[in-house]
Amino acid sequence: MGEEAPNIRAVRAGEGRALFVTWKGGAESPVDMGEHLARFAVFAPLRADDAAFRDVSVGEWGWCVHWTDAMEISSDALWRLALEQGGAWLRSWREAHRMTQTEAASALGVSPRMWRYYEAGEHLLPKTVRLACAGFDAQAKAA
């Protein structure tokens, strides 16, 4: 991976089992925790109880997200998931529009090199790129 995992500034629960993680540098990443929580028995209470899942907080020094002393997820694991999921989301968006990486990058004003980094999960997918995709979709729908 091209970037080292920073610590976490803030976290909030979203719909389902999604977390919105704000990193030390200010970037925000949506992270779907469903599969991760399903893989480990210790997280069973978070799978079954919406209120328990929403009671997430930033752990000590920002190096994890915390529910209880027994239920924490490291910033490294969250960073890896954010990279993987961001790349998969962007690739899926591009493929749904039947574009090459170069065409998609040009349509959204992103350099082809950065587009490749985002899709490969080497750099965190910025919120601005997600918003540009939504704007592209809205413009296409309006036309």
Short mmCIF file of N, CA and C in Angstrom, two decimals:
data_model
loop_
_atom_site.label_atom_id
_atom_site.label_comp_id
_atom_site.label_asym_id
_atom_site.label_seq_id
_atom_site.Cartn_x
_atom_site.Cartn_y
_atom_site.Cartn_z
N MET A 1 0.83 -1.17 0.00
CA MET A 1 0.00 0.00 0.00
C MET A 1 0.88 1.24 0.00
N GLY A 2 0.44 2.26 -0.69
CA GLY A 2 1.24 3.45 -0.85
C GLY A 2 1.25 4.37 0.35
N GLU A 3 0.28 4.27 1.23
CA GLU A 3 0.20 5.18 2.36
C GLU A 3 0.18 4.37 3.66
N GLU A 4 0.77 4.92 4.71
CA GLU A 4 0.70 4.28 6.01
C GLU A 4 -0.60 4.68 6.68
N ALA A 5 -1.16 3.77 7.46
CA ALA A 5 -2.42 4.04 8.14
C ALA A 5 -2.23 5.11 9.20
N PRO A 6 -2.98 6.21 9.09
CA PRO A 6 -2.90 7.23 10.13
C PRO A 6 -3.84 6.87 11.29
N ASN A 7 -3.73 7.64 12.33
CA ASN A 7 -4.69 7.40 13.39
C ASN A 7 -6.02 8.07 13.07
N ILE A 8 -7.00 7.79 13.88
CA ILE A 8 -8.38 8.20 13.62
C ILE A 8 -8.71 9.43 14.45
N ARG A 9 -9.33 10.42 13.79
CA ARG A 9 -9.76 11.64 14.47
C ARG A 9 -11.18 11.48 15.00
N ALA A 10 -12.07 10.90 14.20
CA ALA A 10 -13.48 10.75 14.59
C ALA A 10 -14.07 9.54 13.90
N VAL A 11 -15.15 9.02 14.46
CA VAL A 11 -15.87 7.90 13.86
C VAL A 11 -17.34 8.05 14.21
N ARG A 12 -18.19 7.67 13.26
CA ARG A 12 -19.63 7.64 13.53
C ARG A 12 -20.22 6.47 12.76
N ALA A 13 -21.29 5.91 13.31
CA ALA A 13 -21.97 4.80 12.66
C ALA A 13 -22.92 5.35 11.61
N GLY A 14 -23.01 4.62 10.49
CA GLY A 14 -23.93 4.96 9.42
C GLY A 14 -25.03 3.91 9.34
N GLU A 15 -25.63 3.80 8.16
CA GLU A 15 -26.68 2.81 7.93
C GLU A 15 -26.10 1.40 7.98
N GLY A 16 -26.91 0.46 8.42
CA GLY A 16 -26.47 -0.93 8.49
C GLY A 16 -25.27 -1.07 9.41
N ARG A 17 -24.22 -1.62 8.88
CA ARG A 17 -22.99 -1.80 9.66
C ARG A 17 -21.85 -1.00 9.05
N ALA A 18 -22.16 0.21 8.62
CA ALA A 18 -21.14 1.10 8.05
C ALA A 18 -20.61 2.04 9.11
N LEU A 19 -19.33 2.32 9.00
CA LEU A 19 -18.70 3.34 9.83
C LEU A 19 -18.19 4.44 8.90
N PHE A 20 -18.26 5.67 9.35
CA PHE A 20 -17.63 6.78 8.66
C PHE A 20 -16.45 7.20 9.51
N VAL A 21 -15.26 6.95 8.98
CA VAL A 21 -14.03 7.20 9.73
C VAL A 21 -13.40 8.48 9.20
N THR A 22 -13.12 9.42 10.10
CA THR A 22 -12.36 10.62 9.74
C THR A 22 -10.95 10.41 10.25
N TRP A 23 -10.01 10.45 9.30
CA TRP A 23 -8.60 10.20 9.61
C TRP A 23 -7.93 11.47 10.11
N LYS A 24 -6.77 11.31 10.70
CA LYS A 24 -6.01 12.42 11.27
C LYS A 24 -5.85 13.57 10.28
N GLY A 25 -5.61 13.28 9.00
CA GLY A 25 -5.41 14.32 8.00
C GLY A 25 -6.69 15.00 7.54
N GLY A 26 -7.85 14.50 7.98
CA GLY A 26 -9.12 15.11 7.62
C GLY A 26 -9.93 14.34 6.59
N ALA A 27 -9.33 13.36 5.92
CA ALA A 27 -10.07 12.57 4.94
C ALA A 27 -11.11 11.71 5.65
N GLU A 28 -12.24 11.50 4.98
CA GLU A 28 -13.29 10.66 5.54
C GLU A 28 -13.52 9.46 4.64
N SER A 29 -13.67 8.29 5.26
CA SER A 29 -13.89 7.06 4.51
C SER A 29 -15.11 6.32 5.03
N PRO A 30 -16.03 5.96 4.13
CA PRO A 30 -17.08 5.03 4.55
C PRO A 30 -16.49 3.62 4.54
N VAL A 31 -16.75 2.86 5.59
CA VAL A 31 -16.22 1.49 5.67
C VAL A 31 -17.37 0.57 6.08
N ASP A 32 -17.70 -0.38 5.20
CA ASP A 32 -18.73 -1.37 5.48
C ASP A 32 -18.10 -2.45 6.37
N MET A 33 -18.58 -2.56 7.58
CA MET A 33 -18.00 -3.48 8.55
C MET A 33 -18.71 -4.83 8.60
N GLY A 34 -19.75 -5.02 7.80
CA GLY A 34 -20.56 -6.24 7.86
C GLY A 34 -19.76 -7.52 7.78
N GLU A 35 -18.95 -7.67 6.73
CA GLU A 35 -18.16 -8.90 6.57
C GLU A 35 -17.13 -9.06 7.68
N HIS A 36 -16.49 -7.98 8.07
CA HIS A 36 -15.47 -8.05 9.11
C HIS A 36 -16.09 -8.51 10.43
N LEU A 37 -17.23 -7.93 10.78
CA LEU A 37 -17.88 -8.32 12.03
C LEU A 37 -18.36 -9.77 11.99
N ALA A 38 -18.76 -10.24 10.82
CA ALA A 38 -19.25 -11.62 10.68
C ALA A 38 -18.13 -12.65 10.84
N ARG A 39 -16.90 -12.25 10.58
CA ARG A 39 -15.78 -13.20 10.61
C ARG A 39 -15.32 -13.54 12.02
N PHE A 40 -15.65 -12.72 12.99
CA PHE A 40 -15.10 -12.90 14.35
C PHE A 40 -16.22 -13.00 15.38
N ALA A 41 -16.21 -14.07 16.16
CA ALA A 41 -17.26 -14.34 17.14
C ALA A 41 -17.35 -13.22 18.18
N VAL A 42 -16.25 -12.59 18.50
CA VAL A 42 -16.26 -11.56 19.54
C VAL A 42 -17.20 -10.40 19.18
N PHE A 43 -17.45 -10.20 17.88
CA PHE A 43 -18.30 -9.10 17.44
C PHE A 43 -19.78 -9.46 17.33
N ALA A 44 -20.18 -10.65 17.80
CA ALA A 44 -21.58 -11.08 17.72
C ALA A 44 -22.55 -10.05 18.30
N PRO A 45 -22.24 -9.42 19.44
CA PRO A 45 -23.17 -8.42 19.96
C PRO A 45 -23.38 -7.23 19.01
N LEU A 46 -22.37 -6.88 18.25
CA LEU A 46 -22.49 -5.76 17.31
C LEU A 46 -23.30 -6.14 16.08
N ARG A 47 -23.30 -7.41 15.74
CA ARG A 47 -24.11 -7.88 14.61
C ARG A 47 -25.58 -7.89 14.97
N ALA A 48 -25.88 -8.19 16.22
CA ALA A 48 -27.27 -8.39 16.66
C ALA A 48 -27.94 -7.12 17.17
N ASP A 49 -27.18 -6.13 17.59
CA ASP A 49 -27.76 -4.97 18.30
C ASP A 49 -27.34 -3.67 17.63
N ASP A 50 -28.30 -3.01 16.97
CA ASP A 50 -28.02 -1.74 16.29
C ASP A 50 -27.51 -0.67 17.26
N ALA A 51 -28.11 -0.59 18.43
CA ALA A 51 -27.70 0.43 19.40
C ALA A 51 -26.26 0.19 19.86
N ALA A 52 -25.90 -1.06 20.06
CA ALA A 52 -24.52 -1.38 20.48
C ALA A 52 -23.54 -0.97 19.39
N PHE A 53 -23.89 -1.24 18.12
CA PHE A 53 -22.99 -0.86 17.02
C PHE A 53 -22.84 0.65 16.93
N ARG A 54 -23.92 1.38 17.11
CA ARG A 54 -23.87 2.85 17.02
C ARG A 54 -23.09 3.48 18.17
N ASP A 55 -22.84 2.73 19.23
CA ASP A 55 -22.12 3.25 20.39
C ASP A 55 -20.60 3.15 20.20
N VAL A 56 -20.14 3.45 19.00
CA VAL A 56 -18.72 3.37 18.66
C VAL A 56 -18.03 4.68 19.03
N SER A 57 -16.77 4.57 19.39
CA SER A 57 -15.98 5.76 19.70
C SER A 57 -14.54 5.55 19.24
N VAL A 58 -13.79 6.62 19.25
CA VAL A 58 -12.37 6.54 18.90
C VAL A 58 -11.63 6.00 20.11
N GLY A 59 -10.79 5.01 19.89
CA GLY A 59 -10.01 4.43 20.97
C GLY A 59 -8.83 5.31 21.36
N GLU A 60 -8.11 4.86 22.34
CA GLU A 60 -6.97 5.61 22.88
C GLU A 60 -5.98 6.02 21.80
N TRP A 61 -5.66 7.28 21.78
CA TRP A 61 -4.71 7.89 20.85
C TRP A 61 -5.13 7.78 19.38
N GLY A 62 -6.36 7.35 19.13
CA GLY A 62 -6.84 7.26 17.76
C GLY A 62 -6.33 6.07 16.98
N TRP A 63 -5.81 5.06 17.68
CA TRP A 63 -5.25 3.91 16.97
C TRP A 63 -6.25 2.78 16.78
N CYS A 64 -7.52 3.02 17.15
CA CYS A 64 -8.56 2.01 16.93
C CYS A 64 -9.92 2.66 17.06
N VAL A 65 -10.96 1.92 16.67
CA VAL A 65 -12.32 2.28 17.05
C VAL A 65 -12.70 1.31 18.14
N HIS A 66 -13.55 1.77 19.03
CA HIS A 66 -13.76 1.07 20.30
C HIS A 66 -15.25 0.97 20.60
N TRP A 67 -15.67 -0.22 21.00
CA TRP A 67 -17.02 -0.41 21.53
C TRP A 67 -16.91 -0.80 23.00
N THR A 68 -16.13 -1.82 23.29
CA THR A 68 -15.84 -2.23 24.66
C THR A 68 -14.36 -2.62 24.69
N ASP A 69 -13.85 -2.93 25.86
CA ASP A 69 -12.46 -3.35 25.96
C ASP A 69 -12.19 -4.62 25.16
N ALA A 70 -13.21 -5.45 24.96
CA ALA A 70 -13.05 -6.68 24.19
C ALA A 70 -13.33 -6.49 22.71
N MET A 71 -13.94 -5.37 22.36
CA MET A 71 -14.34 -5.14 20.96
C MET A 71 -13.75 -3.85 20.43
N GLU A 72 -12.62 -3.99 19.75
CA GLU A 72 -11.94 -2.86 19.11
C GLU A 72 -11.45 -3.33 17.73
N ILE A 73 -11.31 -2.38 16.83
CA ILE A 73 -10.73 -2.67 15.51
C ILE A 73 -9.64 -1.63 15.28
N SER A 74 -8.46 -2.08 14.92
CA SER A 74 -7.31 -1.19 14.77
C SER A 74 -7.47 -0.25 13.58
N SER A 75 -6.78 0.87 13.65
CA SER A 75 -6.79 1.81 12.53
C SER A 75 -6.17 1.16 11.30
N ASP A 76 -5.20 0.27 11.47
CA ASP A 76 -4.59 -0.44 10.34
C ASP A 76 -5.63 -1.26 9.59
N ALA A 77 -6.46 -2.01 10.33
CA ALA A 77 -7.49 -2.83 9.70
C ALA A 77 -8.52 -1.95 9.00
N LEU A 78 -8.92 -0.87 9.63
CA LEU A 78 -9.89 0.04 9.02
C LEU A 78 -9.32 0.70 7.77
N TRP A 79 -8.06 1.09 7.82
CA TRP A 79 -7.40 1.71 6.67
C TRP A 79 -7.37 0.73 5.49
N ARG A 80 -7.00 -0.51 5.76
CA ARG A 80 -6.97 -1.53 4.71
C ARG A 80 -8.35 -1.72 4.11
N LEU A 81 -9.38 -1.80 4.95
CA LEU A 81 -10.74 -1.96 4.44
C LEU A 81 -11.17 -0.74 3.63
N ALA A 82 -10.82 0.45 4.09
CA ALA A 82 -11.17 1.68 3.36
C ALA A 82 -10.52 1.70 1.98
N LEU A 83 -9.26 1.30 1.90
CA LEU A 83 -8.56 1.25 0.61
C LEU A 83 -9.21 0.23 -0.32
N GLU A 84 -9.44 -0.98 0.18
CA GLU A 84 -10.01 -2.05 -0.64
C GLU A 84 -11.42 -1.69 -1.10
N GLN A 85 -12.25 -1.23 -0.18
CA GLN A 85 -13.64 -0.94 -0.52
C GLN A 85 -13.76 0.28 -1.42
N GLY A 86 -12.92 1.28 -1.21
CA GLY A 86 -12.94 2.46 -2.07
C GLY A 86 -12.57 2.10 -3.50
N GLY A 87 -11.52 1.28 -3.66
CA GLY A 87 -11.10 0.83 -4.99
C GLY A 87 -12.17 0.00 -5.67
N ALA A 88 -12.79 -0.90 -4.92
CA ALA A 88 -13.84 -1.75 -5.49
C ALA A 88 -15.05 -0.92 -5.90
N TRP A 89 -15.41 0.06 -5.08
CA TRP A 89 -16.55 0.93 -5.40
C TRP A 89 -16.29 1.72 -6.68
N LEU A 90 -15.09 2.28 -6.80
CA LEU A 90 -14.75 3.08 -7.96
C LEU A 90 -14.71 2.23 -9.23
N ARG A 91 -14.13 1.05 -9.15
CA ARG A 91 -14.08 0.14 -10.29
C ARG A 91 -15.49 -0.25 -10.72
N SER A 92 -16.36 -0.54 -9.76
CA SER A 92 -17.73 -0.90 -10.06
C SER A 92 -18.47 0.26 -10.74
N TRP A 93 -18.25 1.47 -10.25
CA TRP A 93 -18.87 2.66 -10.86
C TRP A 93 -18.41 2.81 -12.31
N ARG A 94 -17.12 2.69 -12.51
CA ARG A 94 -16.55 2.84 -13.87
C ARG A 94 -17.09 1.76 -14.81
N GLU A 95 -17.11 0.53 -14.35
CA GLU A 95 -17.58 -0.57 -15.19
C GLU A 95 -19.07 -0.44 -15.50
N ALA A 96 -19.85 0.08 -14.55
CA ALA A 96 -21.27 0.30 -14.80
C ALA A 96 -21.49 1.33 -15.90
N HIS A 97 -20.55 2.25 -16.06
CA HIS A 97 -20.63 3.27 -17.11
C HIS A 97 -19.89 2.85 -18.38
N ARG A 98 -19.37 1.63 -18.38
CA ARG A 98 -18.65 1.06 -19.54
C ARG A 98 -17.54 2.00 -20.03
N MET A 99 -16.74 2.46 -19.09
CA MET A 99 -15.62 3.35 -19.42
C MET A 99 -14.30 2.66 -19.10
N THR A 100 -13.28 3.07 -19.83
CA THR A 100 -11.92 2.67 -19.47
C THR A 100 -11.50 3.54 -18.30
N GLN A 101 -10.38 3.18 -17.68
CA GLN A 101 -9.86 4.02 -16.60
C GLN A 101 -9.55 5.42 -17.11
N THR A 102 -8.96 5.51 -18.27
CA THR A 102 -8.60 6.81 -18.84
C THR A 102 -9.83 7.65 -19.13
N GLU A 103 -10.87 7.04 -19.68
CA GLU A 103 -12.12 7.77 -19.97
C GLU A 103 -12.78 8.26 -18.68
N ALA A 104 -12.83 7.40 -17.68
CA ALA A 104 -13.46 7.77 -16.41
C ALA A 104 -12.67 8.88 -15.72
N ALA A 105 -11.36 8.76 -15.73
CA ALA A 105 -10.51 9.79 -15.12
C ALA A 105 -10.74 11.14 -15.80
N SER A 106 -10.78 11.13 -17.11
CA SER A 106 -11.00 12.35 -17.87
C SER A 106 -12.38 12.94 -17.58
N ALA A 107 -13.40 12.09 -17.50
CA ALA A 107 -14.77 12.56 -17.24
C ALA A 107 -14.90 13.25 -15.89
N LEU A 108 -14.09 12.83 -14.92
CA LEU A 108 -14.19 13.39 -13.57
C LEU A 108 -13.06 14.36 -13.22
N GLY A 109 -12.15 14.56 -14.15
CA GLY A 109 -11.06 15.51 -13.90
C GLY A 109 -9.99 14.99 -12.97
N VAL A 110 -9.77 13.68 -13.01
CA VAL A 110 -8.74 13.03 -12.20
C VAL A 110 -7.65 12.55 -13.15
N SER A 111 -6.41 12.59 -12.73
CA SER A 111 -5.35 12.10 -13.60
C SER A 111 -5.48 10.58 -13.74
N PRO A 112 -5.15 10.03 -14.90
CA PRO A 112 -5.20 8.57 -15.07
C PRO A 112 -4.34 7.83 -14.05
N ARG A 113 -3.21 8.40 -13.68
CA ARG A 113 -2.34 7.75 -12.69
C ARG A 113 -3.05 7.63 -11.34
N MET A 114 -3.68 8.73 -10.89
CA MET A 114 -4.38 8.68 -9.60
C MET A 114 -5.56 7.72 -9.67
N TRP A 115 -6.24 7.71 -10.81
CA TRP A 115 -7.37 6.78 -10.96
C TRP A 115 -6.89 5.35 -10.75
N ARG A 116 -5.75 5.00 -11.36
CA ARG A 116 -5.21 3.65 -11.19
C ARG A 116 -4.85 3.39 -9.73
N TYR A 117 -4.28 4.37 -9.06
CA TYR A 117 -3.96 4.22 -7.63
C TYR A 117 -5.22 3.97 -6.81
N TYR A 118 -6.28 4.75 -7.10
CA TYR A 118 -7.53 4.59 -6.34
C TYR A 118 -8.13 3.20 -6.56
N GLU A 119 -8.23 2.78 -7.81
CA GLU A 119 -8.82 1.48 -8.11
C GLU A 119 -7.99 0.33 -7.54
N ALA A 120 -6.69 0.48 -7.51
CA ALA A 120 -5.81 -0.57 -6.99
C ALA A 120 -5.78 -0.59 -5.46
N GLY A 121 -6.42 0.38 -4.83
CA GLY A 121 -6.40 0.44 -3.37
C GLY A 121 -5.06 0.90 -2.82
N GLU A 122 -4.31 1.66 -3.61
CA GLU A 122 -3.02 2.16 -3.16
C GLU A 122 -3.12 3.53 -2.50
N HIS A 123 -4.19 4.25 -2.80
CA HIS A 123 -4.45 5.54 -2.16
C HIS A 123 -5.92 5.59 -1.75
N LEU A 124 -6.18 6.26 -0.67
CA LEU A 124 -7.54 6.41 -0.17
C LEU A 124 -8.39 7.16 -1.19
N LEU A 125 -9.58 6.66 -1.46
CA LEU A 125 -10.49 7.31 -2.40
C LEU A 125 -11.06 8.56 -1.73
N PRO A 126 -10.75 9.74 -2.27
CA PRO A 126 -11.25 10.98 -1.64
C PRO A 126 -12.76 11.14 -1.77
N LYS A 127 -13.32 11.80 -0.81
CA LYS A 127 -14.74 12.11 -0.84
C LYS A 127 -15.09 12.92 -2.09
N THR A 128 -14.17 13.78 -2.54
CA THR A 128 -14.43 14.60 -3.72
C THR A 128 -14.62 13.75 -4.97
N VAL A 129 -13.93 12.62 -5.07
CA VAL A 129 -14.10 11.74 -6.23
C VAL A 129 -15.45 11.05 -6.15
N ARG A 130 -15.86 10.62 -4.96
CA ARG A 130 -17.19 10.02 -4.79
C ARG A 130 -18.27 11.03 -5.17
N LEU A 131 -18.08 12.28 -4.75
CA LEU A 131 -19.06 13.32 -5.08
C LEU A 131 -19.06 13.62 -6.58
N ALA A 132 -17.90 13.59 -7.21
CA ALA A 132 -17.83 13.79 -8.66
C ALA A 132 -18.58 12.68 -9.39
N CYS A 133 -18.47 11.45 -8.90
CA CYS A 133 -19.22 10.34 -9.50
C CYS A 133 -20.72 10.58 -9.36
N ALA A 134 -21.15 11.02 -8.18
CA ALA A 134 -22.57 11.30 -7.96
C ALA A 134 -23.03 12.44 -8.87
N GLY A 135 -22.20 13.46 -9.03
CA GLY A 135 -22.54 14.57 -9.93
C GLY A 135 -22.62 14.12 -11.38
N PHE A 136 -21.71 13.27 -11.78
CA PHE A 136 -21.73 12.72 -13.15
C PHE A 136 -23.04 11.95 -13.38
N ASP A 137 -23.41 11.14 -12.40
CA ASP A 137 -24.65 10.37 -12.50
C ASP A 137 -25.87 11.27 -12.56
N ALA A 138 -25.89 12.30 -11.72
CA ALA A 138 -27.03 13.24 -11.72
C ALA A 138 -27.12 13.99 -13.04
N GLN A 139 -25.99 14.39 -13.59
CA GLN A 139 -25.98 15.11 -14.87
C GLN A 139 -26.46 14.19 -16.00
N ALA A 140 -26.03 12.95 -15.99
CA ALA A 140 -26.44 12.00 -17.02
C ALA A 140 -27.94 11.70 -16.91
N LYS A 141 -28.45 11.64 -15.70
CA LYS A 141 -29.87 11.37 -15.48
C LYS A 141 -30.73 12.55 -15.95
N ALA A 142 -30.24 13.76 -15.74
CA ALA A 142 -30.97 14.97 -16.12
C ALA A 142 -30.99 15.19 -17.64
N ALA A 143 -30.02 14.64 -18.33
CA ALA A 143 -29.91 14.86 -19.78
C ALA A 143 -30.90 14.07 -20.59
#
